[in-house]
PDB file of C-alpha atoms in Angstrom:
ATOM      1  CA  UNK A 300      -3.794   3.427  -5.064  1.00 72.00           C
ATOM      2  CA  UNK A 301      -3.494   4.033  -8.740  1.00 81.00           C
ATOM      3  CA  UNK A 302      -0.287   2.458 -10.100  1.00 88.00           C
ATOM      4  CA  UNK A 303       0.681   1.156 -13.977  1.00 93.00           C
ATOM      5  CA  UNK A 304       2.660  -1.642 -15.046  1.00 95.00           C
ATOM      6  CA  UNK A 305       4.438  -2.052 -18.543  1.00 96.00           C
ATOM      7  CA  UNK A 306       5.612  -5.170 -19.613  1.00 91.00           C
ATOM      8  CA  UNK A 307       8.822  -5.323 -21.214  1.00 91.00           C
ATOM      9  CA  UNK A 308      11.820  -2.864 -20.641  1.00 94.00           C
ATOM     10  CA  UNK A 309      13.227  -2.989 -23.819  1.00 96.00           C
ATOM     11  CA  UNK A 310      11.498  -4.124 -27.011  1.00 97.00           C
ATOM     12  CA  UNK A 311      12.608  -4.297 -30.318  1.00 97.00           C
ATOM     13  CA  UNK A 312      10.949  -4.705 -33.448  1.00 97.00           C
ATOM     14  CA  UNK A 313      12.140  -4.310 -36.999  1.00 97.00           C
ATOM     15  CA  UNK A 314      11.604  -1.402 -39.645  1.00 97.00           C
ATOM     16  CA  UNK A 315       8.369  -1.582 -41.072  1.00 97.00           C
ATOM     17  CA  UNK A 316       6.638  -3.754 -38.515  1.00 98.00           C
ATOM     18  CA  UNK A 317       4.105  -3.542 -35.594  1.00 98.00           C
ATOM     19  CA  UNK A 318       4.617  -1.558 -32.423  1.00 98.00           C
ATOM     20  CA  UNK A 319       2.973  -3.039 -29.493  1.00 98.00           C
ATOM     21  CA  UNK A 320       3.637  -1.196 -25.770  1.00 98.00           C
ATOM     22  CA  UNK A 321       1.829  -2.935 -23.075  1.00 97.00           C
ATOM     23  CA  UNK A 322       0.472  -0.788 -20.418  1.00 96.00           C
ATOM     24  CA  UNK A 323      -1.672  -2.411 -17.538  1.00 96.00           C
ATOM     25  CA  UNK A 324      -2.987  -0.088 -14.963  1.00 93.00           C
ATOM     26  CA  UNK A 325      -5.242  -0.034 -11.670  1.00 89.00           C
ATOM     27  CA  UNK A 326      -7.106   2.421 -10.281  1.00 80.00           C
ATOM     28  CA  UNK A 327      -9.847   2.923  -7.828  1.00 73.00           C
ATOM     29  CA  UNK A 328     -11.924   5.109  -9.872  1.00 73.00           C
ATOM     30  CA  UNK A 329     -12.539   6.202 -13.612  1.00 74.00           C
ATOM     31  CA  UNK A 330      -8.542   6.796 -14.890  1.00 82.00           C
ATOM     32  CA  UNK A 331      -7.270  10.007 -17.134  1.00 89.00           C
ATOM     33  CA  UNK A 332      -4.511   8.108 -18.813  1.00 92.00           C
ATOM     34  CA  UNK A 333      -1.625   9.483 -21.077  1.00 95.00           C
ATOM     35  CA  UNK A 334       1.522   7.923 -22.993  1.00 97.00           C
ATOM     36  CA  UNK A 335       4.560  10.109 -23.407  1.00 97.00           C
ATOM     37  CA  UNK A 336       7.316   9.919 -25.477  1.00 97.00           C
ATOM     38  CA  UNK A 337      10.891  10.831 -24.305  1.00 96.00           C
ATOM     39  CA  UNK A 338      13.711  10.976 -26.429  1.00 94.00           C
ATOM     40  CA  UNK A 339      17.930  11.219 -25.362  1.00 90.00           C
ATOM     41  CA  UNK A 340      18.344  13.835 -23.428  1.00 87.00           C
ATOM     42  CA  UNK A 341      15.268  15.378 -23.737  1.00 91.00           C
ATOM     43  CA  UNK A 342      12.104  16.384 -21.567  1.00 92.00           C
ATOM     44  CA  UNK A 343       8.705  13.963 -21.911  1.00 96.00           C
ATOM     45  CA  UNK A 344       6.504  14.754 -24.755  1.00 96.00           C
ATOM     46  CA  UNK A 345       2.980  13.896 -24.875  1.00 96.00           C
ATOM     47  CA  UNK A 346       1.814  11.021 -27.378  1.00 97.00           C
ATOM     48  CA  UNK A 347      -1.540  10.989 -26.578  1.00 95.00           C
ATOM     49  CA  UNK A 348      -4.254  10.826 -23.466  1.00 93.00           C
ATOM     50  CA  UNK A 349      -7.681   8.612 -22.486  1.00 91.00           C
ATOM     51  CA  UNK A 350     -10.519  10.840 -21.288  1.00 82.00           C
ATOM     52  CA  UNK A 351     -13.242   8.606 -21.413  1.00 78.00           C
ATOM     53  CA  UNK A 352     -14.590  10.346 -24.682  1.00 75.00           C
ATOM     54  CA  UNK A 353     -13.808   7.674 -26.897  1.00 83.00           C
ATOM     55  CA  UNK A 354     -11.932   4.432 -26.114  1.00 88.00           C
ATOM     56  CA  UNK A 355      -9.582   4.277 -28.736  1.00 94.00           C
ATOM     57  CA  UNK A 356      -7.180   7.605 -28.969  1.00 94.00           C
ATOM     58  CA  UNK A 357      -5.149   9.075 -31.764  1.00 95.00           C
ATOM     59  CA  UNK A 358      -2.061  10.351 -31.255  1.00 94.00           C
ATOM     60  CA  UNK A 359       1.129  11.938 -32.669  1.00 94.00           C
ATOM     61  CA  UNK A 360       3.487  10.548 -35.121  1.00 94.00           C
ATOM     62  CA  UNK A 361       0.928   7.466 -36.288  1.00 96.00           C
ATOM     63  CA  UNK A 362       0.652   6.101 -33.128  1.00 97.00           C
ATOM     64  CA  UNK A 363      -2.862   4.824 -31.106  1.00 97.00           C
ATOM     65  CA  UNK A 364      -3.814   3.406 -28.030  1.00 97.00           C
ATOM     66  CA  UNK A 365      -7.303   1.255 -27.111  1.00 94.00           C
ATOM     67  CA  UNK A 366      -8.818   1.819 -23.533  1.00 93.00           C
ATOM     68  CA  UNK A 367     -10.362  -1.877 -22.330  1.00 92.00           C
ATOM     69  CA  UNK A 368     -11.516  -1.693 -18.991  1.00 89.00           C
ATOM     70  CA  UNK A 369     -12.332  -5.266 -18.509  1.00 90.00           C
ATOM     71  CA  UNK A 370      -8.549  -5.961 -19.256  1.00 92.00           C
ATOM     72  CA  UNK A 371      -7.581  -2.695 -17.560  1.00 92.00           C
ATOM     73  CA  UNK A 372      -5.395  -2.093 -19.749  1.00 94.00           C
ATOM     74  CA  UNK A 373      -3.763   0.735 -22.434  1.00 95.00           C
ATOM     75  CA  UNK A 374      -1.793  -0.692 -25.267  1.00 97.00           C
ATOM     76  CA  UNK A 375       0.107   1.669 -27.827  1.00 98.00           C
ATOM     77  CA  UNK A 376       0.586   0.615 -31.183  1.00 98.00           C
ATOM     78  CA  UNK A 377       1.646   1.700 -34.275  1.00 98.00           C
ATOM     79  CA  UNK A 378       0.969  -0.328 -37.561  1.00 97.00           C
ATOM     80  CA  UNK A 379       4.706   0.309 -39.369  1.00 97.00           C
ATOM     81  CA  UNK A 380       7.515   1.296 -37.150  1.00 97.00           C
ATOM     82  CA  UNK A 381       9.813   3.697 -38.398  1.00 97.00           C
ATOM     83  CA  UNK A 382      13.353   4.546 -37.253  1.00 96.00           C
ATOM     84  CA  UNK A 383      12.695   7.707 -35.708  1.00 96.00           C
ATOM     85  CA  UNK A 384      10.530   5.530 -33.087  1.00 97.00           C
ATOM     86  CA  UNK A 385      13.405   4.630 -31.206  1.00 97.00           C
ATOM     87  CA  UNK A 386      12.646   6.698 -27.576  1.00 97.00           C
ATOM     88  CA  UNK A 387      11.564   5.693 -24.525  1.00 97.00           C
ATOM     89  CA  UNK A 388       7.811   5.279 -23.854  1.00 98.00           C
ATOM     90  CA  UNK A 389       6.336   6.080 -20.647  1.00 97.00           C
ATOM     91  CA  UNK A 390       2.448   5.335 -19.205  1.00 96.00           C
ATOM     92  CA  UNK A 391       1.124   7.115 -16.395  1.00 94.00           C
ATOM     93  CA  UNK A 392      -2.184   7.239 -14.944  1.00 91.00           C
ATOM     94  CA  UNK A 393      -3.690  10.417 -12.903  1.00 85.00           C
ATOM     95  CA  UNK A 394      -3.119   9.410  -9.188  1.00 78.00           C
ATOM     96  CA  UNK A 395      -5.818  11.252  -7.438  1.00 73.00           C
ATOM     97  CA  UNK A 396      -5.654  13.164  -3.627  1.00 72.00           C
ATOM     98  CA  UNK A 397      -5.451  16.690  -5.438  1.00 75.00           C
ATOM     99  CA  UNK A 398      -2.614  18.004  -7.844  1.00 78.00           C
ATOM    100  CA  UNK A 399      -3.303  16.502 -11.040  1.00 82.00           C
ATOM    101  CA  UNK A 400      -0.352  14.168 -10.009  1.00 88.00           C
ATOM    102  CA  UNK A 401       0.354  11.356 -12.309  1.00 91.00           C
ATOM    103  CA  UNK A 402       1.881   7.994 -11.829  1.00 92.00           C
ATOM    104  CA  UNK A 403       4.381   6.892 -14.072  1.00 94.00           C
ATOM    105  CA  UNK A 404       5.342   3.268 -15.688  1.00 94.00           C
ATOM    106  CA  UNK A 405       8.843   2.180 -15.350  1.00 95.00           C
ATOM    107  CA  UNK A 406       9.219   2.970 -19.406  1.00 96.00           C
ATOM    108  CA  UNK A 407       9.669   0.362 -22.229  1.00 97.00           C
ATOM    109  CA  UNK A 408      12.990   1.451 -24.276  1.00 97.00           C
ATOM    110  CA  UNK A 409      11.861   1.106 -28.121  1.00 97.00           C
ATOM    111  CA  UNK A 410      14.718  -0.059 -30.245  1.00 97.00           C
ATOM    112  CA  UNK A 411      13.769   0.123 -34.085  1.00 97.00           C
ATOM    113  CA  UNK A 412      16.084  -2.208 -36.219  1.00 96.00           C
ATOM    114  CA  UNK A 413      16.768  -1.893 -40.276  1.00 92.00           C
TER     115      UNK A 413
ATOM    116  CA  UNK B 110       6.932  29.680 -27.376  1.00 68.00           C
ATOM    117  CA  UNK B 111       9.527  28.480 -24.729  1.00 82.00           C
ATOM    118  CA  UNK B 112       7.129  26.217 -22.398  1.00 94.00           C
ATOM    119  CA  UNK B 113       9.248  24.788 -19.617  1.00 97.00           C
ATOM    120  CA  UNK B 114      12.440  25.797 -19.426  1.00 97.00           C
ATOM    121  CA  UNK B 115      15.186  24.501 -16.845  1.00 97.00           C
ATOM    122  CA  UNK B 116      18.887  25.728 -16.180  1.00 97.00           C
ATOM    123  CA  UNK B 117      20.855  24.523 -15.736  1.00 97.00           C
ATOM    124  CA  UNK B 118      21.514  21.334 -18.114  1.00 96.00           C
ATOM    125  CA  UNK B 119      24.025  19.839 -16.741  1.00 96.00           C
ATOM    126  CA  UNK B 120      25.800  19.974 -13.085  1.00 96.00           C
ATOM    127  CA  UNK B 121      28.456  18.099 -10.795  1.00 97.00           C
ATOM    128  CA  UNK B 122      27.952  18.727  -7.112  1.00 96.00           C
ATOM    129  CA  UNK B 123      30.554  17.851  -4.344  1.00 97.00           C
ATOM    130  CA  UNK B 124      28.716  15.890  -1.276  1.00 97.00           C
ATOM    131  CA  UNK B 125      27.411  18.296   1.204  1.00 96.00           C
ATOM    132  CA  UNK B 126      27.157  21.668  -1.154  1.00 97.00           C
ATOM    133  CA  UNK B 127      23.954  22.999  -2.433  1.00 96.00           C
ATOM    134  CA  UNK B 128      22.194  24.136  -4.999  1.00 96.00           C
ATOM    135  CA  UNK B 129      18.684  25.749  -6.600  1.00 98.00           C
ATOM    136  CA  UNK B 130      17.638  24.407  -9.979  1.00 98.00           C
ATOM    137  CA  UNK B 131      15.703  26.912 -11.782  1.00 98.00           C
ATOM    138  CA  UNK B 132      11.865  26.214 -13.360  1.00 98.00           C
ATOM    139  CA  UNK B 133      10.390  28.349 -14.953  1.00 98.00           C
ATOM    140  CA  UNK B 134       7.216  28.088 -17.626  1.00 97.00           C
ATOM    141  CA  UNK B 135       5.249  31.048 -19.659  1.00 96.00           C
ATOM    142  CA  UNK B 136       2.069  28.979 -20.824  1.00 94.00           C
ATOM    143  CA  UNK B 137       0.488  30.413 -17.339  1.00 93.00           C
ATOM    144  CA  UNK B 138      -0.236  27.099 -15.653  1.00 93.00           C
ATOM    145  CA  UNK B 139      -1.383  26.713 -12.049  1.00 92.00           C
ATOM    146  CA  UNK B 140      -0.060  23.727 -11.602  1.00 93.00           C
ATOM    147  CA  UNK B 141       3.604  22.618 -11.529  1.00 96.00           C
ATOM    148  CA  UNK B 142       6.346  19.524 -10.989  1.00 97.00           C
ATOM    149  CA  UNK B 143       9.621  18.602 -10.028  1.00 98.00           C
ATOM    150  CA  UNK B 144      10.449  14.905 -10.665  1.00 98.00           C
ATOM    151  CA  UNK B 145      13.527  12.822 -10.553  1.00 97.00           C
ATOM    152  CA  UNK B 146      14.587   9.945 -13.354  1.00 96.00           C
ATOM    153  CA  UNK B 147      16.886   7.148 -12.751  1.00 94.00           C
ATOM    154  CA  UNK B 148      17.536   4.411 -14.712  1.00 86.00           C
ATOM    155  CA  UNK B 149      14.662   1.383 -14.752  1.00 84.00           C
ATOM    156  CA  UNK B 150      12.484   3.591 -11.748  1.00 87.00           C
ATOM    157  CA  UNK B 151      10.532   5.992 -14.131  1.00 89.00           C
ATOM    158  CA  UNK B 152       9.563   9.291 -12.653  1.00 95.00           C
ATOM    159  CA  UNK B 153       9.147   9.696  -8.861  1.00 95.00           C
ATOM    160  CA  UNK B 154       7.775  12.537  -7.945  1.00 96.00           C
ATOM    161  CA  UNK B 155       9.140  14.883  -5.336  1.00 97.00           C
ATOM    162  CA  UNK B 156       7.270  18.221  -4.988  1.00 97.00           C
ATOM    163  CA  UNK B 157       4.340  19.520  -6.568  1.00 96.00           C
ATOM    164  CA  UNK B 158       2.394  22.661  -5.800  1.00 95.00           C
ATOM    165  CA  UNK B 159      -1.224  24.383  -7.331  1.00 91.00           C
ATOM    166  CA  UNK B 160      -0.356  27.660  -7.402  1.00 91.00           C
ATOM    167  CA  UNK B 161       1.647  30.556  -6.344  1.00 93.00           C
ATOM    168  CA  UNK B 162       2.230  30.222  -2.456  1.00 94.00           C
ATOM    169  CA  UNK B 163       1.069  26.402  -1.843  1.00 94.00           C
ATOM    170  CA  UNK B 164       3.493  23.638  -1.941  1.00 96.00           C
ATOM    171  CA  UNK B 165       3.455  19.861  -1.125  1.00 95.00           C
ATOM    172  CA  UNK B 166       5.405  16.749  -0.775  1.00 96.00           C
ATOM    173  CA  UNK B 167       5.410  14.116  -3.540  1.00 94.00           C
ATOM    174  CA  UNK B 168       6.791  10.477  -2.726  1.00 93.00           C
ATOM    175  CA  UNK B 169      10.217  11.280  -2.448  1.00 96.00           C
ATOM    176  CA  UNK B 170      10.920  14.804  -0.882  1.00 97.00           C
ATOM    177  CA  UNK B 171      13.718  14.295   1.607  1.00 96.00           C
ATOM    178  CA  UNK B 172      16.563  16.469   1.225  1.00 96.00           C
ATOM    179  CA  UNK B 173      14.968  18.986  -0.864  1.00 97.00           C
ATOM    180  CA  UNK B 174      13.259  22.151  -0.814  1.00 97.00           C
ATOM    181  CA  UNK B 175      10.710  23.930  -3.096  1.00 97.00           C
ATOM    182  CA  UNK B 176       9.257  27.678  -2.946  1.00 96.00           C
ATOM    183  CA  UNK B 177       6.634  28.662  -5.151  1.00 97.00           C
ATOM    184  CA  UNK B 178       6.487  32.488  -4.923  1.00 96.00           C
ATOM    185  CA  UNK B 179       5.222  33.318  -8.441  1.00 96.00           C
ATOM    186  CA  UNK B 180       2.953  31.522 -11.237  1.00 95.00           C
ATOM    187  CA  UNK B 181       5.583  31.380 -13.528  1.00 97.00           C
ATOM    188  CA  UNK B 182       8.873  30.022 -10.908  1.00 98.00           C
ATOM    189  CA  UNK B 183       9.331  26.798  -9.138  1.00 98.00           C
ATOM    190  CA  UNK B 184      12.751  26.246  -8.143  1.00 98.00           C
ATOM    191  CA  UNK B 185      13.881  23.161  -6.095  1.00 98.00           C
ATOM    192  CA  UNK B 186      16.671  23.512  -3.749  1.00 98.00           C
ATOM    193  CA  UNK B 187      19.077  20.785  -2.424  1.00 96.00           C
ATOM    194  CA  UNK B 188      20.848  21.668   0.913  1.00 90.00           C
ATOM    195  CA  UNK B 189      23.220  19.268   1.888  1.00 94.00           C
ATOM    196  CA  UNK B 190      23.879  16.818  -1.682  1.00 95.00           C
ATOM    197  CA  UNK B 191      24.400  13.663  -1.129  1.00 96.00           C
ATOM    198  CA  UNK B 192      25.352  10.741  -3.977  1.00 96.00           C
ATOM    199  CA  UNK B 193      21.679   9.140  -3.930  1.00 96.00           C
ATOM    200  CA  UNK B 194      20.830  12.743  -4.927  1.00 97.00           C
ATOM    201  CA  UNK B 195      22.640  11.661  -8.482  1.00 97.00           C
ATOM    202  CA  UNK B 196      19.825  11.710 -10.802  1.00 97.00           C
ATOM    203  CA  UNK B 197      18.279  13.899 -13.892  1.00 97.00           C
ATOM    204  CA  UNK B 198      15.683  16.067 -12.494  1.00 98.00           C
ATOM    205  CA  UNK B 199      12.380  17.446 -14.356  1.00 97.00           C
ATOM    206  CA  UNK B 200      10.236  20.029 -14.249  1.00 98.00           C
ATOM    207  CA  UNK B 201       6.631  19.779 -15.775  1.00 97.00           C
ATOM    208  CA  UNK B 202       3.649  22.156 -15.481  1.00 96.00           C
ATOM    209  CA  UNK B 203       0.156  21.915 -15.988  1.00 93.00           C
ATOM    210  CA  UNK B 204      -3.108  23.751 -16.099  1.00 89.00           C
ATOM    211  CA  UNK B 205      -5.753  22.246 -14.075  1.00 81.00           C
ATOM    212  CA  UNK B 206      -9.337  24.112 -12.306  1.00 76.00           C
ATOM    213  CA  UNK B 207      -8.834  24.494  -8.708  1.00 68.00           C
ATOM    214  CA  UNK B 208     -10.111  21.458  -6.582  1.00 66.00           C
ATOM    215  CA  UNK B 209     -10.498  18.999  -8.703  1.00 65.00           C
ATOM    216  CA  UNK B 210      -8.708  15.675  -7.830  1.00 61.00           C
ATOM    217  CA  UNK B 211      -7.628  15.199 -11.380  1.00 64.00           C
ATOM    218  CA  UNK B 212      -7.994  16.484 -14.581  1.00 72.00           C
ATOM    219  CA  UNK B 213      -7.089  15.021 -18.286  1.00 79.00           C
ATOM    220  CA  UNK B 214      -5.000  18.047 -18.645  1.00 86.00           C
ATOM    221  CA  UNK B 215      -1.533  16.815 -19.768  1.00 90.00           C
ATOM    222  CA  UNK B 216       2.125  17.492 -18.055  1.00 93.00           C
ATOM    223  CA  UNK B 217       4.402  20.208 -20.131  1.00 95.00           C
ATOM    224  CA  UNK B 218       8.202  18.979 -19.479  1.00 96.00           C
ATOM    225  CA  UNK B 219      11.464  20.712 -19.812  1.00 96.00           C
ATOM    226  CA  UNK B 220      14.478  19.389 -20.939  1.00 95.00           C
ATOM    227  CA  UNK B 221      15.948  18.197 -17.600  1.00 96.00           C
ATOM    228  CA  UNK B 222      18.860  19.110 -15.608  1.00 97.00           C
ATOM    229  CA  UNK B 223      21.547  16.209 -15.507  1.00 96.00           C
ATOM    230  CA  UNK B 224      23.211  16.241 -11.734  1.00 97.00           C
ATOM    231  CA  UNK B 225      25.790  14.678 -10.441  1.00 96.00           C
ATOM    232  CA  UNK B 226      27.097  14.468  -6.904  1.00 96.00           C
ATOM    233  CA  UNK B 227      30.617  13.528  -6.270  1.00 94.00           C
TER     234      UNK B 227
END
């Protein structure tokens, strides 16, 4: 069954520095993989997806993510935090059996300090 | 553009009464959602269906209901609330092609409907 793991609940990283989300997944067969975005008390937004056309994606607000198979993995970064970062990030994976359902990480809680 | 839109935001349920929370989306997707959030669990899934007429379980669909009777509605329905039912509840949509098993089209969200059961 297709399932994905993120490491770290909360991380916190300073104004101006790296972000780094980790995002491990599995899955039987070729993944559709997306990051979203969810701020307080709001809905999920899309950040950005992997559709096999090219293995590193582009997404909104500066950030990227690099699809490595061998480490099956999908890592988000973004070179210079800024404050309006601070969200929750969520990784899902497509899940298969019909639907377009999606699995979703347990999140990673950005916290962006000055 | 409204995309997904829920109602209501915010609710506080006594155990055992019921209630419908409305879904409703104008992009004119087939496909649509209805997930729950609780702290530290991400999203669990608890109803999906691909169009007007055709519903199914997700992983979590005891004590709830769905309908799907047009495109654009998908309410969910809790009959008999119970505390564990506490949660904040999402909606999503999604436009997919008919049979395939999955699709790189992304999940639309609304803005959640806070509930809690007392």
């Amino acid at each position: 069954a297709q399932s994905v793991t993120q490491l770290g609940s909360h991380v916190s990283v300073s104004e101006g520095a790296l972000v780094l989300l980790r995002c491990n997944y599995s899955s039987s067969v070729p993944p559709y993989l997306f990051w979203y975005v969810q701020y307080p008390n709001q809905g999920l937004q899309l950040l950005l997806k992997y559709t096999s056309a090219a293995t590193l994606v582009k997404g909104i607000n500066g950030f990227e993510a690099e699809f490595k198979k061998s480490e099956t993995s999908f890592h988000l970064t973004k070179p210079s935090a800024h404050m309006s970062d601070a969200a929750e990030y969520f990784c899902a994976v497509t899940k298969g059996g019909g639907g377009n359902k999606l699995t979703f990480g347990t999140g990673t809680q950005l916290k962006v300090e000055l | 553009n409204a995309g997904v839109t829920q109602t209501p935001k915010f609710r506080i349920l006594k155990i055992g009464q019921s209630m419908t929370l409305q879904c409703t989306q104008d992009m004119n997707h087939n496909y649509m959602y209805w997930y729950r959030q609780d702290p530290g669990m991400g999203l669990k899934l608890i109803y999906y269906s691909v169009g007007a007429g055709i519903t199914d379980k997700g992983e979590v669909p005891n004590g709830y209901n769905v309908s799907r009777s047009t495109t654009e509605d998908f309410p969910l329905r809790l009959e008999l609330a119970a505390p564990s039912q506490t949660s904040v509840y999402f909606c999503a949509s999604s436009y997919s092609i008919q049979g395939l098993v999955s699709s790189n089209q992304p999940q639309h969200f609304g803005d959640g409907t806070r509930l809690s059961i007392l």
